[in-house]
XYZ file of C-alpha atoms in Angstrom:
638
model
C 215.645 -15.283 22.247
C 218.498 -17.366 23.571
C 217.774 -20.071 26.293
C 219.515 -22.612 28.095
C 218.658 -25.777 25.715
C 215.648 -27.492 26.891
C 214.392 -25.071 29.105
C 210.883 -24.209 28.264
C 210.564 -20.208 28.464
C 207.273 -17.938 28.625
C 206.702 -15.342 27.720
C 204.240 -12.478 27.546
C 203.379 -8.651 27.141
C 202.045 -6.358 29.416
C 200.023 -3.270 27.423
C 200.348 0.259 28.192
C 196.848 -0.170 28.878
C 197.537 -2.559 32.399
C 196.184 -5.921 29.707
C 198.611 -9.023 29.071
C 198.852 -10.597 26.010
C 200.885 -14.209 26.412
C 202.843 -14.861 23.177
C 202.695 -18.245 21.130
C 206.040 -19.956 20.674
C 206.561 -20.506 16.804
C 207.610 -24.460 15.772
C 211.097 -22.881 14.698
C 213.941 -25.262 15.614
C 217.622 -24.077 15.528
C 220.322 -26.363 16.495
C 221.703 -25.653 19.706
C 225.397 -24.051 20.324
C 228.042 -25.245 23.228
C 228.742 -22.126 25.499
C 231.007 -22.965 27.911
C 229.567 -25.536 30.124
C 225.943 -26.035 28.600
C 224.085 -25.466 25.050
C 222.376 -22.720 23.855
C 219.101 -22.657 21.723
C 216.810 -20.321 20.278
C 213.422 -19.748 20.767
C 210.998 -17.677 18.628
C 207.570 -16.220 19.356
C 205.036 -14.390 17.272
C 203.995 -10.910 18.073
C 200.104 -10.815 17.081
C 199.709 -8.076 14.182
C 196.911 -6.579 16.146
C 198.981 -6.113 19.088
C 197.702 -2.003 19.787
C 199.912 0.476 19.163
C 202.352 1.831 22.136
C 204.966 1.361 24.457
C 204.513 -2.132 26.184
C 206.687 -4.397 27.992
C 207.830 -8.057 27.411
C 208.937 -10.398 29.539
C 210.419 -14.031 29.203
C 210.800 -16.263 32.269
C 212.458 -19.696 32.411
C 212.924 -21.449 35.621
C 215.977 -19.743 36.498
C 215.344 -16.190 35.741
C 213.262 -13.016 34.232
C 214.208 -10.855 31.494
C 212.449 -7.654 30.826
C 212.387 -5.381 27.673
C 210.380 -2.773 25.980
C 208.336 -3.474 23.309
C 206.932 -0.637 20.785
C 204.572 -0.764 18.283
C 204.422 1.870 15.758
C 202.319 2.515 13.068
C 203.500 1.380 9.344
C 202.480 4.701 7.860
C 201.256 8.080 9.851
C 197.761 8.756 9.134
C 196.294 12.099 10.300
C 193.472 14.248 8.562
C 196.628 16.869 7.303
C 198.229 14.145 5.323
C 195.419 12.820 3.506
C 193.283 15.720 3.604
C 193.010 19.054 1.158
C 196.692 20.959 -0.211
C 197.466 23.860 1.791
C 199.213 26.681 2.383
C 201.085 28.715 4.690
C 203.603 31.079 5.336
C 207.105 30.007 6.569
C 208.828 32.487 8.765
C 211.495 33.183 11.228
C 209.869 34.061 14.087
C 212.162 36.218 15.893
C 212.222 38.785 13.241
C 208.403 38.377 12.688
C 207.782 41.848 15.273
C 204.608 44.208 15.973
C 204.442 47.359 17.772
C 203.822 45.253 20.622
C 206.820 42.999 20.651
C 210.088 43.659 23.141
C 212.425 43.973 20.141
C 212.142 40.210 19.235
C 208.642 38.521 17.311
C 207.001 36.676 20.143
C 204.365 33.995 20.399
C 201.870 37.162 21.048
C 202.801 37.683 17.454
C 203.157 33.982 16.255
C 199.188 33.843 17.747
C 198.136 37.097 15.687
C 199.965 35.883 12.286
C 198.079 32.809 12.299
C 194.648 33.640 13.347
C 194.718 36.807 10.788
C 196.307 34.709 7.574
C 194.421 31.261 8.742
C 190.950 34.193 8.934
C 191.538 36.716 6.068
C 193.941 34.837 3.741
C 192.700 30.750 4.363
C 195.987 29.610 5.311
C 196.723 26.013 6.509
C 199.699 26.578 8.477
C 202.597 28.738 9.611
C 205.517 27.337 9.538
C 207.941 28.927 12.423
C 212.000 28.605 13.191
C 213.076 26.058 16.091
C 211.606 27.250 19.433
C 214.169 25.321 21.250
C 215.937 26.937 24.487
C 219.175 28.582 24.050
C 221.040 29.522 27.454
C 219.868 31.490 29.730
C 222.798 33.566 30.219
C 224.481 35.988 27.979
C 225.674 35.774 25.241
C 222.754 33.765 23.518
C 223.798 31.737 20.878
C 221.720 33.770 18.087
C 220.680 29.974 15.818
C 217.609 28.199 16.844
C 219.657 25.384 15.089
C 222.041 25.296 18.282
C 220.257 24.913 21.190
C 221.081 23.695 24.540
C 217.920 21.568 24.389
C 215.504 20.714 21.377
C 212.681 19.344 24.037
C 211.890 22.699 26.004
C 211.810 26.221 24.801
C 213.592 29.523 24.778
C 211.023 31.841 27.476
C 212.474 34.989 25.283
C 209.203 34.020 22.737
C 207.160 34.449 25.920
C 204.589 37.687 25.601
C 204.857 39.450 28.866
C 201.591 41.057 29.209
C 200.080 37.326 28.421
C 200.953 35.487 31.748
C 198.315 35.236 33.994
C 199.464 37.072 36.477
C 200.384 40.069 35.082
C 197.412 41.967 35.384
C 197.707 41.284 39.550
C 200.721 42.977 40.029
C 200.937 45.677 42.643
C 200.370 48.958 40.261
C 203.478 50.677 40.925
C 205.593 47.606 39.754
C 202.707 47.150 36.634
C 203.459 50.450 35.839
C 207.738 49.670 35.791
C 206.724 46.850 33.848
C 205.044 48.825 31.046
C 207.105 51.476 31.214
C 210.204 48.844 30.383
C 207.925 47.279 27.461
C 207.737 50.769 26.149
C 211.348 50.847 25.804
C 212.134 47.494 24.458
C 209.216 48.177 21.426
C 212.021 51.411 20.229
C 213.681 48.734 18.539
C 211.161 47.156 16.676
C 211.560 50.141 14.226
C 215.258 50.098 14.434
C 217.251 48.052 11.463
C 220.003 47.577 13.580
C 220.799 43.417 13.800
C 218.324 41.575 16.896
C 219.922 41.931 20.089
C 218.812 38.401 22.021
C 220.611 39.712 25.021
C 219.148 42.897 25.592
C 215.295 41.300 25.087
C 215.948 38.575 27.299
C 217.638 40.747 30.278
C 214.332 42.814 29.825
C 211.980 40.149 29.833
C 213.973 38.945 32.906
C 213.148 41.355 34.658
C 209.425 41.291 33.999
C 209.584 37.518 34.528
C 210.645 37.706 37.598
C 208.760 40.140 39.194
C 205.496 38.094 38.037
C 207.221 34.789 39.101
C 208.035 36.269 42.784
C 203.839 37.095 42.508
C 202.937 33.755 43.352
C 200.273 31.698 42.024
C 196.668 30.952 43.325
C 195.818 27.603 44.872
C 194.594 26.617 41.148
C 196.935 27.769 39.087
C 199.414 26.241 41.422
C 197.837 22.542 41.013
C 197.865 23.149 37.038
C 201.759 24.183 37.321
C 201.971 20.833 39.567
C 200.311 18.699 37.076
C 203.033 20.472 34.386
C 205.859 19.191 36.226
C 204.245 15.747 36.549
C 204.061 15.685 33.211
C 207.595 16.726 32.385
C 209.437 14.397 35.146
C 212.700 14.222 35.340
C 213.687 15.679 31.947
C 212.448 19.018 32.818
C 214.213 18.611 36.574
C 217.085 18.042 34.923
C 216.573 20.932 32.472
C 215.970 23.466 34.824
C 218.946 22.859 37.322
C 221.407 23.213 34.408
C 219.805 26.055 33.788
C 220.384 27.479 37.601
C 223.820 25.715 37.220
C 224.297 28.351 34.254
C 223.025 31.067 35.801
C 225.066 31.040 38.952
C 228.076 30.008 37.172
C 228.022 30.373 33.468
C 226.784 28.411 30.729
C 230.706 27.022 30.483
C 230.851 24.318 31.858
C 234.548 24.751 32.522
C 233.888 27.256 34.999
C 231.718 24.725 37.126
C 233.035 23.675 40.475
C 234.399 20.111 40.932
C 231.201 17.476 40.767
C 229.167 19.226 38.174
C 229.852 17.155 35.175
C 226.340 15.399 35.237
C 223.224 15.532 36.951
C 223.437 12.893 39.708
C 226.527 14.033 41.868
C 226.237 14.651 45.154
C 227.583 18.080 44.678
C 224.798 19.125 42.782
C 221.755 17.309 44.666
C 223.323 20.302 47.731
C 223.326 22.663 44.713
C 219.637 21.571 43.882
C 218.110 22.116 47.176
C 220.313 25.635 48.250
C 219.009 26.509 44.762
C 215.335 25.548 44.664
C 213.495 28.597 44.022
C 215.569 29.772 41.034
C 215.110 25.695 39.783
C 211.301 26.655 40.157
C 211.578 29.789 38.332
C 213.338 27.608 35.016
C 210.328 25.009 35.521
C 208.322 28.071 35.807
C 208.768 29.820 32.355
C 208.687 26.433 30.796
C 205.221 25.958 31.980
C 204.537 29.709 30.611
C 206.031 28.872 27.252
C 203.648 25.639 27.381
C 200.667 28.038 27.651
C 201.021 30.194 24.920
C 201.977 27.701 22.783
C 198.399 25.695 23.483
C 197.066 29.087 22.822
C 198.472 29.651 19.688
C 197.356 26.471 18.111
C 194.113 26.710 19.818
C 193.971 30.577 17.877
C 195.189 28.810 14.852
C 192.767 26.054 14.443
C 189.903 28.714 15.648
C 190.890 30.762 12.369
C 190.373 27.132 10.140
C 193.768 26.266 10.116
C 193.852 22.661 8.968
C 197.379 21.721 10.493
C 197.941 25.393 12.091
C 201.264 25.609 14.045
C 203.849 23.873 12.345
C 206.931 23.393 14.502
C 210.490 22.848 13.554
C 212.870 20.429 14.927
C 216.917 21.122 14.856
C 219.212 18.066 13.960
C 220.937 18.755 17.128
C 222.434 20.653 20.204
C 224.918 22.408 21.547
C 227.956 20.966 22.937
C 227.593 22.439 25.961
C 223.878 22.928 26.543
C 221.572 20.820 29.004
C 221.300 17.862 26.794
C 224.554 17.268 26.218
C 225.227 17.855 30.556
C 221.808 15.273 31.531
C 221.854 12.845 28.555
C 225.214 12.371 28.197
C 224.731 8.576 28.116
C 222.996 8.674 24.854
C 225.586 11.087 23.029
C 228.569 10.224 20.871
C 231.354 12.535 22.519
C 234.818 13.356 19.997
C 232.365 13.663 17.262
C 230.131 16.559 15.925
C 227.144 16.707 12.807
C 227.594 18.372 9.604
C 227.005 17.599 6.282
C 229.089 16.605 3.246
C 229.964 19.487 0.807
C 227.393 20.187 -1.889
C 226.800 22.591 -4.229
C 225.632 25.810 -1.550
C 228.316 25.041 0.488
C 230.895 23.736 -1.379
C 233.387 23.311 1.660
C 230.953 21.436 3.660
C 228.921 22.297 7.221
C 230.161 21.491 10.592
C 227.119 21.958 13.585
C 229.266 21.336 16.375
C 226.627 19.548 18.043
C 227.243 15.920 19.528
C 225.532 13.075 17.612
C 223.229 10.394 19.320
C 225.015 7.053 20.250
C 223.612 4.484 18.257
C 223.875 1.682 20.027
C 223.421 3.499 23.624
C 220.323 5.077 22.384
C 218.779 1.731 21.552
C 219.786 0.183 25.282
C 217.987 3.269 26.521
C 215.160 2.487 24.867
C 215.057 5.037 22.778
C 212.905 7.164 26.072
C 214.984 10.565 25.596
C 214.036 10.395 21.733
C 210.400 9.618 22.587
C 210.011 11.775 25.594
C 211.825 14.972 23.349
C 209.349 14.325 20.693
C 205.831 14.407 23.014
C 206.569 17.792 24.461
C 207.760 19.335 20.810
C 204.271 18.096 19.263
C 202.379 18.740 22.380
C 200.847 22.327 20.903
C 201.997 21.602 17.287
C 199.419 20.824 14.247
C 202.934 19.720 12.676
C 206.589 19.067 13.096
C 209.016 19.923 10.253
C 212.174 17.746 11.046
C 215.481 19.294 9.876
C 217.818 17.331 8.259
C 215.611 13.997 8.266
C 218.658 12.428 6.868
C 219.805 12.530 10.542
C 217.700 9.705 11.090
C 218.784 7.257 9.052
C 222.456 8.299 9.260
C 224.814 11.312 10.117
C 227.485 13.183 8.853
C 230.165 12.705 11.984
C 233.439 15.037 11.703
C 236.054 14.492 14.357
C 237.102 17.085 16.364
C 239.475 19.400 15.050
C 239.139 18.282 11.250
C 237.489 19.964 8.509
C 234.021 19.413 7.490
C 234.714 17.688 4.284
C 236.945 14.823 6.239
C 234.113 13.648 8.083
C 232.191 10.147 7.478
C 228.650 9.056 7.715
C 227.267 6.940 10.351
C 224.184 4.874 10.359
C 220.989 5.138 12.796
C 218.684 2.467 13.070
C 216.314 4.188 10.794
C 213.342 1.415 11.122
C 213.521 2.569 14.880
C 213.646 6.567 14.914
C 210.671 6.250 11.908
C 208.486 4.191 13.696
C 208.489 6.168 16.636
C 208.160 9.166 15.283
C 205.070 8.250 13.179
C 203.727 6.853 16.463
C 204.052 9.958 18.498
C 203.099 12.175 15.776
C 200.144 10.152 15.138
C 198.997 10.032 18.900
C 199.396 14.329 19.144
C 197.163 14.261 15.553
C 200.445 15.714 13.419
C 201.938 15.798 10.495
C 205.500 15.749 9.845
C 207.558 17.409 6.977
C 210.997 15.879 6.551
C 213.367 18.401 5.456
C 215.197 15.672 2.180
C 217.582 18.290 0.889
C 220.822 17.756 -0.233
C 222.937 14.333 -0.611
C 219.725 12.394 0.147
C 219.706 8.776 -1.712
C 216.318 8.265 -3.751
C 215.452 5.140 -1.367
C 215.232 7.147 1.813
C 213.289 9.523 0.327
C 210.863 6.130 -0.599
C 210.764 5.239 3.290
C 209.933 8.928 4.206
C 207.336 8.421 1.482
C 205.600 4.732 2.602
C 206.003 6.251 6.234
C 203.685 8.889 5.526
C 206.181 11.587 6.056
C 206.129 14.622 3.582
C 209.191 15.532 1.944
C 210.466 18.823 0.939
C 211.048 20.423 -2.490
C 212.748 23.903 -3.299
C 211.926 25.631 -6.522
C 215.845 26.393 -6.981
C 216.728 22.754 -6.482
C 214.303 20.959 -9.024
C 216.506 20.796 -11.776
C 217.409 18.141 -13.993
C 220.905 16.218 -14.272
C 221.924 19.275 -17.340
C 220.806 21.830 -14.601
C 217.622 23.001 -16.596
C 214.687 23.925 -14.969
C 212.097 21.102 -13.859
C 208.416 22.061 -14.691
C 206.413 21.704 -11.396
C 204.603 19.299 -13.255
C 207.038 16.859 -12.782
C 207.855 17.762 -9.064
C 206.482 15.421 -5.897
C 203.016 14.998 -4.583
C 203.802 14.566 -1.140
C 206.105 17.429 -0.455
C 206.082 20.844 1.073
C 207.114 23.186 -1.643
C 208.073 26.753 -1.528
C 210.303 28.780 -3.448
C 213.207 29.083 -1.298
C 214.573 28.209 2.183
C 216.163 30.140 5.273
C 220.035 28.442 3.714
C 219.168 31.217 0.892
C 218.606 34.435 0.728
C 214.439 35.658 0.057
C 213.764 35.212 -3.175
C 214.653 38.769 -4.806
C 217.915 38.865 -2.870
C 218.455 35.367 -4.522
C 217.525 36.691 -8.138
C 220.007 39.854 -7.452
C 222.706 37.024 -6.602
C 223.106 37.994 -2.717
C 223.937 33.984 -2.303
C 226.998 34.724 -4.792
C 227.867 38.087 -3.133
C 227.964 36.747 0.533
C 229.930 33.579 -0.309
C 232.304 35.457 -2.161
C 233.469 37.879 0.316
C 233.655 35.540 2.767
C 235.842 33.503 0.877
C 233.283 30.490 0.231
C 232.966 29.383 -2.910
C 235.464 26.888 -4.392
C 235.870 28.327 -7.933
C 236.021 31.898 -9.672
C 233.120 34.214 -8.382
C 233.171 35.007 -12.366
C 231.795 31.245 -13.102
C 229.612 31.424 -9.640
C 227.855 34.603 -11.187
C 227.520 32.963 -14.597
C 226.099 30.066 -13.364
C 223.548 31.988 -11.460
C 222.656 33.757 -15.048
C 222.394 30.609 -16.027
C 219.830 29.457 -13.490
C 217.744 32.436 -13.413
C 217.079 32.457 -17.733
C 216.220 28.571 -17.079
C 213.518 29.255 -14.888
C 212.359 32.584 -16.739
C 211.980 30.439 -20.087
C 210.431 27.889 -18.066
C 208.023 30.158 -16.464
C 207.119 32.312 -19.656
C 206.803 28.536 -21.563
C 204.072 27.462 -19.472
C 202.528 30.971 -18.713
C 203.327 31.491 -15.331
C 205.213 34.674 -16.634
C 204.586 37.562 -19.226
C 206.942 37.093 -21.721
C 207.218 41.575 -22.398
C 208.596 41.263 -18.543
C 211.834 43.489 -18.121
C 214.069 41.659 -15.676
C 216.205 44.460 -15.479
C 214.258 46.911 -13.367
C 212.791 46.141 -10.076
C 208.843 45.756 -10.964
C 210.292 42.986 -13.192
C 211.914 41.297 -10.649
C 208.771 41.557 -8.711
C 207.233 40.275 -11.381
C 209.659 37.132 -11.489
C 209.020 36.356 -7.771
C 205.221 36.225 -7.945
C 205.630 34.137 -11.243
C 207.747 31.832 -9.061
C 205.166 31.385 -6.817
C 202.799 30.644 -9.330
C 204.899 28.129 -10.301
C 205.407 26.185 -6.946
C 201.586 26.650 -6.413
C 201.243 24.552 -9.988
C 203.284 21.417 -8.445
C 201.229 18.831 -7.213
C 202.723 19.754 -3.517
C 200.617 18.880 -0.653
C 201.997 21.190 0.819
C 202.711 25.179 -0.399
C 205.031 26.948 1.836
C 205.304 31.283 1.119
C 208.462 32.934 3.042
C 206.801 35.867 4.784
C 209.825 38.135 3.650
C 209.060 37.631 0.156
C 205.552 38.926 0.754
C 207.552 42.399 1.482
C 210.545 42.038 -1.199
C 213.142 41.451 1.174
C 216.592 40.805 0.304
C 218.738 39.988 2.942
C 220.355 36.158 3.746
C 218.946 35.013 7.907
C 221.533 32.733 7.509
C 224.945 32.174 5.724
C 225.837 28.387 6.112
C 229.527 27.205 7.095
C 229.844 30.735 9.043
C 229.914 31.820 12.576
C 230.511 35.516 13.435
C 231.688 36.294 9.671
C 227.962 36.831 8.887
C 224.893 38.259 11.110
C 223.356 34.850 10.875
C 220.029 34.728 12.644
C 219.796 38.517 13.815
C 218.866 40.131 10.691
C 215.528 41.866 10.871
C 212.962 41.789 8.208
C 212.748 44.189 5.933
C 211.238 45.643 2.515
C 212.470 46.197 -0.774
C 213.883 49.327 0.239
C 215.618 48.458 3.411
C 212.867 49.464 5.646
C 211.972 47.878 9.066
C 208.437 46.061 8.679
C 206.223 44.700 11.262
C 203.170 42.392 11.619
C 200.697 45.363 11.240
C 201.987 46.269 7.886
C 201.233 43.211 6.558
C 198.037 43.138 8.115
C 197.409 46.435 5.669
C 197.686 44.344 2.755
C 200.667 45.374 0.796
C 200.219 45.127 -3.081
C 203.325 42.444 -3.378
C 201.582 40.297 -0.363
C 198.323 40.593 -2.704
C 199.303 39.805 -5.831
C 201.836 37.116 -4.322
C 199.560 35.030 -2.387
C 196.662 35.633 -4.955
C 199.180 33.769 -7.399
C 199.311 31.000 -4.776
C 195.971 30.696 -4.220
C 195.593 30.567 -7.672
C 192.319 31.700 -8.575
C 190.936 35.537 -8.337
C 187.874 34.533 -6.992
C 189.190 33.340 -4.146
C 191.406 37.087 -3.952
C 187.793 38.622 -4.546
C 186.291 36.980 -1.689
C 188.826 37.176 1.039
C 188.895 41.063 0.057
C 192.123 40.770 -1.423
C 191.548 42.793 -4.657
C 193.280 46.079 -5.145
């Protein structure tokens, strides 16, 4: 630190803990400077390498004044049973389109609950993997990605299960009965292949919400939602007024009276208090969403789930969402994340979210990154960050410019790591970084001596001639799976659905002749490779559709061969589905994020059809598994 010359300075460290720890000053001379009317020197002091992990504070005094800063220590490398303990497996899915009979047109965490305990009970899964559950707004229209929300700390209440608040079950009969009779309605289009409708479920679910919010709570359950907002602070104040702001006026900010443009106006501290019970409500369903999310991964781990729920982090949020209204402090504004064209999307990706400020989120203390990542890993066995490139540097593109005219900016990656690995470590979870794409080999080295699993997809493990790399050769530390929610399910992939979408929406930056050759190309590298090492029959007919079925499970069997840590199975490939969630570098050209999950043949499938064991779903995960023993004794055998 920097000191008057010849002052002597002190300092010490008060623990999280309420200990102090004074520091020793190091014999480090370095000649003193002239500032203006006086010199300045340095002096240096050790930080002891046992100092426990945490968020402390130092302070330095000197005769003449007190300085104050934080002081984190973080763990070198995360160390949790999941990372060091036995592979595993799971299934990956998009939980929205993951329905039962039971859901209100949209999978719920009722559902999210009943996938893991049965595949963590009858199948020995490790984890599911599940889409972002951040909030999107809550007024219509709702921005259909969990990739854009208006917050990544809280949580979109349309995953809420009605019929699993508390409460429920005390309402008056008549309005009980409404309530049911509503559900009853909403499950018609959980047989429907019509696209999701977010708007519809969530006015529903309003409406239930409501009347079971304007139930009240008893005396107990009121102290436990107290002890909820305690926990939350200011953050979820500040969440739940924007959302009130929203509702009375719409999510548009440009519609908002004079004095709205940030959290501490006087204008809306008169909004806050005329507004207070619909502020309550927001806090309200946050605290509901917080339930059922402790009793999912409670159900998970009670079915031997080893990691269980597996959460998802987005790189980012919406322009005009609640972070980007109550942190605006710690975001870049004029800028927006993307990513650099590469071969899937060959005219690169603009978000449109706003970036974090480097050097503003390191005077804040990095506190919003911290406090965003204890209530995301609160209920989670595991947190799969999106994009982990994002933390060690960003693709920015200025507004109004194309995606491939943007730049990369650095984080301080040393910081967003270490604090990571320390929060993740404290909630007893993993974390998969998501290393796809233009990701230098070094970063993917930190990720590694961090303790961070990295990801691998079967389609991308190729070698510089674009030839097929044996899983042999593939990482340890990785979550592997076949494909990813960028592509289409793996059969939709192998019929070149990738190709067919890009190329009527005008994406692809050379012939769709060469595109489709290429993807020839691909698809006889990987069936040589997997009839070379006998993952595949070689008498296999690729041309009919029980060959192609064949080709997916042998792809399976192939990612199961890696050395992965880590072996992720996308539930629509359990049912042959074909159909892209998600077309990158589009907006409204493509159904991105609404399409519901289907079989082979087109048809609308639901939790309890997998529950019936379909042959593909047996045969598939058998192949993962690996063994038929293990098929024989989870009763998996035709």
């Amino acid at each position: 630190m920097h000191v008057t010359h010849g002052q002597q300075v002190r300092v010490h460290v008060d623990l999280e803990n309420g200990e102090r720890v004074d520091l020793e000053q190091l014999d480090w001379y370095v000649e003193p400077v002239a500032l203006g009317d006086r010199f300045v020197g340095e002096a240096s002091f050790a930080v002891p390498p046992d100092l426990p992990l945490g968020w402390h504070s130092a302070t330095a005094s000197t005769v003449d004044e007190v300085a104050t800063m934080p002081l984190v220590m973080t763990p070198q490398r995360l160390q949790v049973a999941a990372v060091t303990g036995e592979r595993q497996w799971g299934f990956m899915t998009q939980l929205y389109a993951t329905r039962s009979k039971s859901s209100w047109g949209l999978g719920d965490l009722a559902d999210c609950e009943a996938l893991a305990a049965w595949s963590g009970n009858e199948l020995g899964a490790g984890f599911l993997l599940v889409n972002p559950l951040h909030a999107a707004s809550p007024r219509p229209p709702m921005t259909p990605s969990p990739y854009l929300p208006v917050t990544r700390r809280f949580t979109n209440p349309i995953y809420l299960h009605v019929e699993n608040i508390g409460e429920f079950e005390e309402l008056a009969p008549p309005v009980r009965k409404r309530l049911v009779q509503l559900a009853q309605t909403m499950q018609r289009r959980n047989t429907s292949g019509e696209f999701l409708d977010r708007d519809a479920v969530w006015a529903a679910k309003r409406v239930a919400l409501e009347s079971i919010f304007t139930l009240g709570l008893s005396r107990e359950r009121l102290a436990d939602f107290s002890d909820y907002r305690a926990l939350e602070g200011q953050g979820l104040r500040d969440f739940a007024t924007w959302c009130a702001i929203s509702d009375t006026f719409g999510s548009e900010a440009d519609n908002w009276p004079s004095g709205f443009e940030c959290p501490g106006t006087e204008e809306v501290a008169e909004f806050c208090a005329a507004h207070a019970e619909l502020i309550d409500f927001h806090c309200w369903l946050q605290w509901q969403m917080d339930q059922q999310l402790a009793r999912t991964q409670l159900a998970a781990k009670a079915a031997g789930m080893a990691i269980g729920l597996l959460q998802d982090l987005a790189v980012g949020v919406h322009p005009e969402g609640a972070d980007a209204w109550s942190m605006q402090e710690v975001l870049a504004r004029g800028v927006s994340v993307g990513a650099p064209p590469d071969m899937y999307n060959q005219v690169g990706q603009d978000w449109s979210q706003p970036p974090w400020h480097p050097a503003a989120l390191a005077e804040a203390a990095f506190v919003p990154y911290r406090d965003m990542l204890r209530t995301v890993l609160r209920h989670a066995g595991g947190l799969r960050i999106d994009h982990v490139l994002g933390l060690f540097r960003l693709w920015l593109v200025p507004a109004g410019m194309p995606a491939n005219a943007g730049t990369f900016v650095k984080l301080d990656h040393d910081a967003m790591l270490g604090i990571l690995c320390l929060e993740a470590q404290r909630a007893g979870a993993l974390v998969v970084g998501e290393d796809l794409g233009t990701v230098e080999g070094w970063v993917q080295e930190v990720l590694a001596d961090r303790g961070i699993v990295g990801t691998s997809i079967l389609w991308f493990e190729a070698d510089s001639a674009g030839n097929a790399k044996p899983p042999s050769e593939w990482r340890h530390e990785v979550l592997a799976s076949v494909s990813v929610h960028d592509l289409p399910p793996t059969a939709g992939f192998l019929r070149d659905e990738h190709v067919r979408i890009r190329a009527e929406l005008g994406l692809l930056a050379r012939p769709v002749d060469d595109e489709r050759a290429a993807s020839a190309r691909e698809r006889e590298s990987w069936a040589k490779l997997l009839i070379d090492n006998g993952f595949m029959p070689p008498e296999v007919n690729l041309a009919t559709d029980a060959g192609m079925e064949e080709f997916v499970i042998a792809l399976h069997r192939a990612v199961a061969a890696s050395p992965a840590r880590l072996i992720g199975v996308a539930l629509p490939d359990v049912f042959g589905d074909r159909r892209a969630q998600n077309q990158p570098g589009t907006d409204q050209e493509y159904p991105n994020w609404r399409v519901p999950m289907t079989d082979s043949a087109g048809a609308v499938v639901a939790l309890e059809d997998l529950f019936a064991k379909p042959e593909l779903m047996v045969r598939l995960v058998g192949a993962v598994r690996g063994e038929q023993r293990n098929s024989e004794r989870l009763g998996l055998m035709l």
